[in-house]
Tab-separated table of C-alpha atoms and ligand atoms in Angstrom:
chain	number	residue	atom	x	y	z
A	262	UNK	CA	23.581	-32.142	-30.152
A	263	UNK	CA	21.462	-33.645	-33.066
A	264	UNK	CA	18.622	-31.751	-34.518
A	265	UNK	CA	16.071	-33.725	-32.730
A	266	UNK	CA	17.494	-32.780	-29.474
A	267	UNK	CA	17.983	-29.334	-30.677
A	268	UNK	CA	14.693	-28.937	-31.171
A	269	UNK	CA	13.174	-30.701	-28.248
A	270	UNK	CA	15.500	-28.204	-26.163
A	271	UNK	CA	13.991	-25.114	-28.238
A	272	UNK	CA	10.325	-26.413	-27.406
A	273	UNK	CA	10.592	-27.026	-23.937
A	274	UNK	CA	12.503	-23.413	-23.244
A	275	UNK	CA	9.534	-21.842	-25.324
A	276	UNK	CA	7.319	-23.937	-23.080
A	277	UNK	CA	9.496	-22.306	-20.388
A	278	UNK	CA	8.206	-18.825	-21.638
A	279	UNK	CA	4.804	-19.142	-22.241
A	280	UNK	CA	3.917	-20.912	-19.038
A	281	UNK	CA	0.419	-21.136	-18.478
A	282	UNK	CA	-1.603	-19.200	-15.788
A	283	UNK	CA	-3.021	-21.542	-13.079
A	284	UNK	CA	-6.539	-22.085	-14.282
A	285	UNK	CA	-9.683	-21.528	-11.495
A	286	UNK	CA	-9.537	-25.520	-10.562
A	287	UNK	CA	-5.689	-25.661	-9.706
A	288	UNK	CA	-5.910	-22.672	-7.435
A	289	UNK	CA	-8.802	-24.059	-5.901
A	290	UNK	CA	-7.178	-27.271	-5.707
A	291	UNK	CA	-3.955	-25.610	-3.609
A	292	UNK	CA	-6.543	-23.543	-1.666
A	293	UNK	CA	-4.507	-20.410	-1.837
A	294	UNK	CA	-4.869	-17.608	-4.004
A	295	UNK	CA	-2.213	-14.957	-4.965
A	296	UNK	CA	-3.367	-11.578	-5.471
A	297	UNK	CA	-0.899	-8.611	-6.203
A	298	UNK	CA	-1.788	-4.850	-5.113
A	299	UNK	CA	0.209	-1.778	-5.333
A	300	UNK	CA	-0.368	-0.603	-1.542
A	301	UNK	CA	0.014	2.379	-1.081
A	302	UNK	CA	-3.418	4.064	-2.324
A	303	UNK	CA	-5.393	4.713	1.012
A	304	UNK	CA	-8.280	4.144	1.165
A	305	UNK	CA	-8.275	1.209	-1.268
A	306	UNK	CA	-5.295	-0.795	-0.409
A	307	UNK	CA	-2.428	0.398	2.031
A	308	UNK	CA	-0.148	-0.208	4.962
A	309	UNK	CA	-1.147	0.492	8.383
A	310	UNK	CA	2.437	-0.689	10.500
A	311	UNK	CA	3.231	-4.215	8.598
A	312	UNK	CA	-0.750	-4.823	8.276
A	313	UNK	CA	-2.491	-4.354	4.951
A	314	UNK	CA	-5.383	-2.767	5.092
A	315	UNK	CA	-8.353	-0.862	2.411
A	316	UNK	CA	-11.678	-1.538	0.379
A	317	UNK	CA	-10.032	-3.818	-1.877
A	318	UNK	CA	-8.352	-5.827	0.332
A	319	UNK	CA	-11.328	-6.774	2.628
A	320	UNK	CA	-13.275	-6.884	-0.733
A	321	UNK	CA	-10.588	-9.669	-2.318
A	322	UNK	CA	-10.622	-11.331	0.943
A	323	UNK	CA	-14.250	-11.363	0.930
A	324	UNK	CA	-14.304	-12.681	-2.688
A	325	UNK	CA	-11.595	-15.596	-1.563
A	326	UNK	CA	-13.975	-16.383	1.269
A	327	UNK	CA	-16.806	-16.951	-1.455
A	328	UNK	CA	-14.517	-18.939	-3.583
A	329	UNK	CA	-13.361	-20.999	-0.698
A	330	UNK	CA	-9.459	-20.266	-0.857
A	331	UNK	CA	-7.390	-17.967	1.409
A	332	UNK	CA	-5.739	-14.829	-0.381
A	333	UNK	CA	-2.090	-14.152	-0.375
A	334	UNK	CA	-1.657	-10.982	-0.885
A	335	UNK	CA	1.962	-9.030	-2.837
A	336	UNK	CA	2.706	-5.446	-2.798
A	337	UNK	CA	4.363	-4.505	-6.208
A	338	UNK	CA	4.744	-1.090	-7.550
A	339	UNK	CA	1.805	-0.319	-9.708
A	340	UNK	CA	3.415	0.149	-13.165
A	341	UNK	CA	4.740	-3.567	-12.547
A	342	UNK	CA	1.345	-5.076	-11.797
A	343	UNK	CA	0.183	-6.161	-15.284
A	344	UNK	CA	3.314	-7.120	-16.088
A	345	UNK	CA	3.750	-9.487	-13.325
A	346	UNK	CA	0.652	-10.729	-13.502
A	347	UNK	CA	1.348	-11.899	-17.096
A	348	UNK	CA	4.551	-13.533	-16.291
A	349	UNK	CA	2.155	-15.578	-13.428
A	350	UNK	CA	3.867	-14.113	-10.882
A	351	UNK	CA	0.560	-14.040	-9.192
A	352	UNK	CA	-3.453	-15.383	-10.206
A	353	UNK	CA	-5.422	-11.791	-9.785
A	354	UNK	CA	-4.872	-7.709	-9.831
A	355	UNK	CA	-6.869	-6.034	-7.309
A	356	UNK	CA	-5.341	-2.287	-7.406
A	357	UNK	CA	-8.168	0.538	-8.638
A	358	UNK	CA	-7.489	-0.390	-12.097
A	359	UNK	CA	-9.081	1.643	-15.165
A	360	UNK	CA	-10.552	-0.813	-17.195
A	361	UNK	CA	-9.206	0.634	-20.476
A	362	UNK	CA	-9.257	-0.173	-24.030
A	363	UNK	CA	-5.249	-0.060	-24.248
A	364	UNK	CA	-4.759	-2.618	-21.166
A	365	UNK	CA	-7.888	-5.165	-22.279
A	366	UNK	CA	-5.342	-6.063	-25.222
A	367	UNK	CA	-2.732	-7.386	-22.628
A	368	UNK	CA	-4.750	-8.527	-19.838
A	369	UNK	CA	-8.749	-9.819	-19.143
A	370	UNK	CA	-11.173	-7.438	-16.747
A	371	UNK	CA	-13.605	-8.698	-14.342
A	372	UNK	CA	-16.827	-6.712	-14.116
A	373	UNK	CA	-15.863	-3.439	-12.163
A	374	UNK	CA	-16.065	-3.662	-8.826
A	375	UNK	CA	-16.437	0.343	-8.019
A	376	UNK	CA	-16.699	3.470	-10.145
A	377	UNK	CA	-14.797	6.565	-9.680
A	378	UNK	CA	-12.606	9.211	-11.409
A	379	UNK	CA	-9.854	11.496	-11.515
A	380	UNK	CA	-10.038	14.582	-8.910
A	381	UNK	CA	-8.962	17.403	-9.229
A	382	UNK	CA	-6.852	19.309	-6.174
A	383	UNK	CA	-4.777	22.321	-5.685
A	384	UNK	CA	-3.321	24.606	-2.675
A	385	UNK	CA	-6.000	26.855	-1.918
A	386	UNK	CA	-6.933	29.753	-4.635
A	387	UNK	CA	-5.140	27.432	-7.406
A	388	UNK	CA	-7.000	26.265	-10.573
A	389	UNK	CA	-10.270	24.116	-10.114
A	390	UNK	CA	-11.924	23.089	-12.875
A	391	UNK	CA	-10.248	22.162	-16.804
A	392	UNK	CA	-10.625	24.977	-18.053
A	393	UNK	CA	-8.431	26.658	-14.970
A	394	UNK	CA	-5.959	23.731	-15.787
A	395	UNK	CA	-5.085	25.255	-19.344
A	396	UNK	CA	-1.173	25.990	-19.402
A	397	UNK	CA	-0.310	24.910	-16.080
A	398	UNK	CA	1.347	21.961	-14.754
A	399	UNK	CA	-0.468	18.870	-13.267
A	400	UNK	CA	0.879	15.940	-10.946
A	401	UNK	CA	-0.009	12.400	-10.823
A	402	UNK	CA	1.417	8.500	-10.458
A	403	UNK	CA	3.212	7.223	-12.979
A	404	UNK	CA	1.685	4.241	-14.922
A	405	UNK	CA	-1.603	5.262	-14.463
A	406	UNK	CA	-5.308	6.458	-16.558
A	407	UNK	CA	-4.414	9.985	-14.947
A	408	UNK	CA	-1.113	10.653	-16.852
A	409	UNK	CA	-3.460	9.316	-20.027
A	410	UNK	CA	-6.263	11.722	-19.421
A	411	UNK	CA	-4.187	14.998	-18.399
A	412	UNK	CA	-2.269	14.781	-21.781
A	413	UNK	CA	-5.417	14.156	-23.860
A	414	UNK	CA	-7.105	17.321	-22.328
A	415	UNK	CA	-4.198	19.256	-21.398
A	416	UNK	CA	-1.124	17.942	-24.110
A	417	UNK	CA	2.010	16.431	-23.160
A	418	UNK	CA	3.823	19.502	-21.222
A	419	UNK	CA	1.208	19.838	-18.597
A	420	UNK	CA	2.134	16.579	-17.038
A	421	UNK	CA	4.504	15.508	-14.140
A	422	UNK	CA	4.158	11.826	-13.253
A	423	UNK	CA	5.585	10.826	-10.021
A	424	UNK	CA	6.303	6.981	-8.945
A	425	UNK	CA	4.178	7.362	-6.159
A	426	UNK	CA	0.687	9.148	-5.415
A	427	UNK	CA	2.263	10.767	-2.224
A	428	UNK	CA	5.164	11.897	-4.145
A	429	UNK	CA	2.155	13.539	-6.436
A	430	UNK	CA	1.055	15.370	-3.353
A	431	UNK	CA	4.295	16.924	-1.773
A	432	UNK	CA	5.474	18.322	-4.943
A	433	UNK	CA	1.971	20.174	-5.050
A	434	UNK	CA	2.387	21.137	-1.666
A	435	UNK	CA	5.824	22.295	-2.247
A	436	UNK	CA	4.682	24.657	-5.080
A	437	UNK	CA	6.949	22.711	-8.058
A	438	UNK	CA	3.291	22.069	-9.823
A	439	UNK	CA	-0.026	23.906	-9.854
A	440	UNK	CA	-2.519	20.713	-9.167
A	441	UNK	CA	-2.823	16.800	-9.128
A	442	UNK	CA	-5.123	15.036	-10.622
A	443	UNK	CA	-5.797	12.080	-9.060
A	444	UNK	CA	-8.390	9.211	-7.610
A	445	UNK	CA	-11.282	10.680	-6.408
A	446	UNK	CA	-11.271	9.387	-2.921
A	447	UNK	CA	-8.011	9.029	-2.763
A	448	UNK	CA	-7.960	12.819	-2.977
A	449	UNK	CA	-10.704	13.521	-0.428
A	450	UNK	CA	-8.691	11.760	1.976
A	451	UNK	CA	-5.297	13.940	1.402
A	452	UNK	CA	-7.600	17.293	1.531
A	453	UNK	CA	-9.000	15.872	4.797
A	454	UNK	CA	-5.756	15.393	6.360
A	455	UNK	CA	-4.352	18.982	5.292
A	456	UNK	CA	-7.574	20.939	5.752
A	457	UNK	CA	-6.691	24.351	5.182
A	458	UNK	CA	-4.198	23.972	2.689
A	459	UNK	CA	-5.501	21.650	-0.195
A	460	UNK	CA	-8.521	22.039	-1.935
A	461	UNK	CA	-10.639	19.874	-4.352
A	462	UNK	CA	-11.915	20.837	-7.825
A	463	UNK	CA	-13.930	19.141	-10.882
A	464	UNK	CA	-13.766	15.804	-11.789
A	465	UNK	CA	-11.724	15.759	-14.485
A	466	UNK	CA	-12.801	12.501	-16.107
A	467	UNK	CA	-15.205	9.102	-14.973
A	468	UNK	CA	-13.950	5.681	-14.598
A	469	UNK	CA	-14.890	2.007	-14.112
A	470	UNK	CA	-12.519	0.075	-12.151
A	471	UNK	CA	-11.987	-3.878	-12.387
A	472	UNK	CA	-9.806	-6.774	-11.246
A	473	UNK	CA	-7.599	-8.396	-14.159
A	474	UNK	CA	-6.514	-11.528	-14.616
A	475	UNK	CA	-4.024	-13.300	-17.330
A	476	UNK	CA	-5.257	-12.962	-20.403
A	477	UNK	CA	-6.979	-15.897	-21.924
A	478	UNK	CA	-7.041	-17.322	-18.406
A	479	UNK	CA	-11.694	-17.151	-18.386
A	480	UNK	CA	-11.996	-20.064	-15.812
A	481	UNK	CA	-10.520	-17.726	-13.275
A	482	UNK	CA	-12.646	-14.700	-14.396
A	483	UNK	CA	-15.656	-16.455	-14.471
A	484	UNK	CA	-15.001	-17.483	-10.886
A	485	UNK	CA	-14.143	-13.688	-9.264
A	486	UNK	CA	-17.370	-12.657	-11.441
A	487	UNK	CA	-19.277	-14.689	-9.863
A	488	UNK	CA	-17.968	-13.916	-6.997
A	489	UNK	CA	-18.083	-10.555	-7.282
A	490	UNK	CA	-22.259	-10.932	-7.974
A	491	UNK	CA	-22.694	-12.807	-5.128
A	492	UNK	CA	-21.150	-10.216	-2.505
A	493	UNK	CA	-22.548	-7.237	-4.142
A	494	UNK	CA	-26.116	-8.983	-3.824
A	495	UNK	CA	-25.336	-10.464	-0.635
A	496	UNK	CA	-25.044	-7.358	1.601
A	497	UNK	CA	-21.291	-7.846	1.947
A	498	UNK	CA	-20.183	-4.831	-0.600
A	499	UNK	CA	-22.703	-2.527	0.647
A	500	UNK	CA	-21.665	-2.973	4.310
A	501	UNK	CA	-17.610	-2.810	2.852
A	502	UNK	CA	-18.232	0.116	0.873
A	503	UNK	CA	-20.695	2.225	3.508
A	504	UNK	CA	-17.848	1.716	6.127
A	505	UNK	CA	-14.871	3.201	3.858
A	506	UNK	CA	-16.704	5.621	1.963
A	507	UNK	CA	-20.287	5.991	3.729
A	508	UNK	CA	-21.886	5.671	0.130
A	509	UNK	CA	-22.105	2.718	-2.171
A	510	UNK	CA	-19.373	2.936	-4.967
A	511	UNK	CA	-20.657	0.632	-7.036
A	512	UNK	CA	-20.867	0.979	-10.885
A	513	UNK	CA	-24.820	2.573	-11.468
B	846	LIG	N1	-7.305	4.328	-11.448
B	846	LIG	C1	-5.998	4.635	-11.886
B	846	LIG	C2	-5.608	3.767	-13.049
B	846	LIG	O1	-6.351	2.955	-13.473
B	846	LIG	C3	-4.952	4.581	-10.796
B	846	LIG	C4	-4.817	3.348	-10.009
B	846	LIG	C5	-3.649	3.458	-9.050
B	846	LIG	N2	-3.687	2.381	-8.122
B	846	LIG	C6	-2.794	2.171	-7.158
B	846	LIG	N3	-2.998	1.188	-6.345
B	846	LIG	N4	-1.795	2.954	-7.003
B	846	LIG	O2	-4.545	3.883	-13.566
């Protein structure tokens, strides 16, 4: 091979590498857009038989709708998300993200589409606010602003990260840790459905949530964020948001 064709071979495979994300007009164009969820985090986004169900998926379906395209929607584990997204294994991220300072270098937000935090539970007569928390041990999903928050308030050994937020919840059941910290409504849900033997404490932190798309990729963004306006306007968020969570969850 001569060095011209050398090189043209090295170009196209970094070409390869750095393909581009589809930009707002070619998904339009296809009429189909991909959106990738980690689905198991009732009541947001989760299985119900082989039907997805949750707030985010009628809300991203109710964005689509607006945009004029039909979502596909992916079920990924959650710590693969971002990094799928920015190999364009799919156009948009709808999964309770914290829009954080660490991800916004390696992906672009959308305004947040609902505000929440991390919740604090524990078998009843177990610790309940921060303060209770000091020099115990605390469960939570892997990947996720909750592993960040319990080390910053309660150092590195207090944490046990599980790959999965029910995985979080049976260990506390079983006694091997003294609390979870997790989503706040996520949470109310689990104490719900084991009344009598979970309980809920503080808030341990506050959180905006948003959608993310490639980085660099602003035709896109500027298309959900629209979008997004126009529903929570609209009457279509409040009606979403009153029927999982009989309040509005939207950032004040
Ligand atoms: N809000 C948390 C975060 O930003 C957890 C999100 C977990 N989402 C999920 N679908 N499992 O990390």
């Amino acid at each position: 091979m001569n060095r011209t064709a050398r090189a043209s071979l090295l170009f196209s495979l970094l070409a390869l590498g750095s393909a581009q994300a589809r930009p707002w007009q070619e998904i339009k164009a296809s009429g189909v857009i991909k959106i990738a969820t980690n689905a198991e985090f009732k009541p947001f986004t989760y299985y119900e038989g082989n039907t997805m169900k949750g707030f985010e998926y009628d809300l991203g379906n109710a964005l689509a709708k607006q945009l004029g395209v039909k979502a596909e929607w992916v079920n990924q584990p959650f710590d693969s998300l971002l990094i799928g997204l920015n190999q364009d294994r799919f156009d948009l991220v709808i999964s309770s993200h914290g829009i954080t300072p660490e991800r916004q270098k390696a992906v672009d937000f959308s305004h947040p589409h609902y505000c929440s935090g991390g919740l604090i539970v524990s078998r009843i007569g177990g610790p309940k606010t921060g303060a209770d928390l000091k020099g115990k041990t605390v469960a939570t999903q892997i990947g996720t602003t909750y592993v960040d928050q319990i080390r910053k308030i309660l150092g590195d050994r207090a944490v046990r990260t599980y790959p999965s937020n029910a995985a979080a919840l049976q260990a506390l059941q079983a006694g091997r840790v003294d609390a979870v910290v997790n989503e706040k409504f996520y949470n109310l849900a689990a104490i719900k459905a084991n009344k009598g033997q979970l309980q809920a404490g503080d808030l341990l932190f506050q959180e905006r949530i948003g959608m993310a798309v490639k980085k660099g990729n602003t035709s896109l963004l500027q298309a959900v964020n629209g979008a997004l306006a126009t529903v929570m306007k609209n009457g279509v968020y409040a009606k979403l948001s009153q029927s999982y969570f009989g309040q509005d969850v939207r950032c004040k």
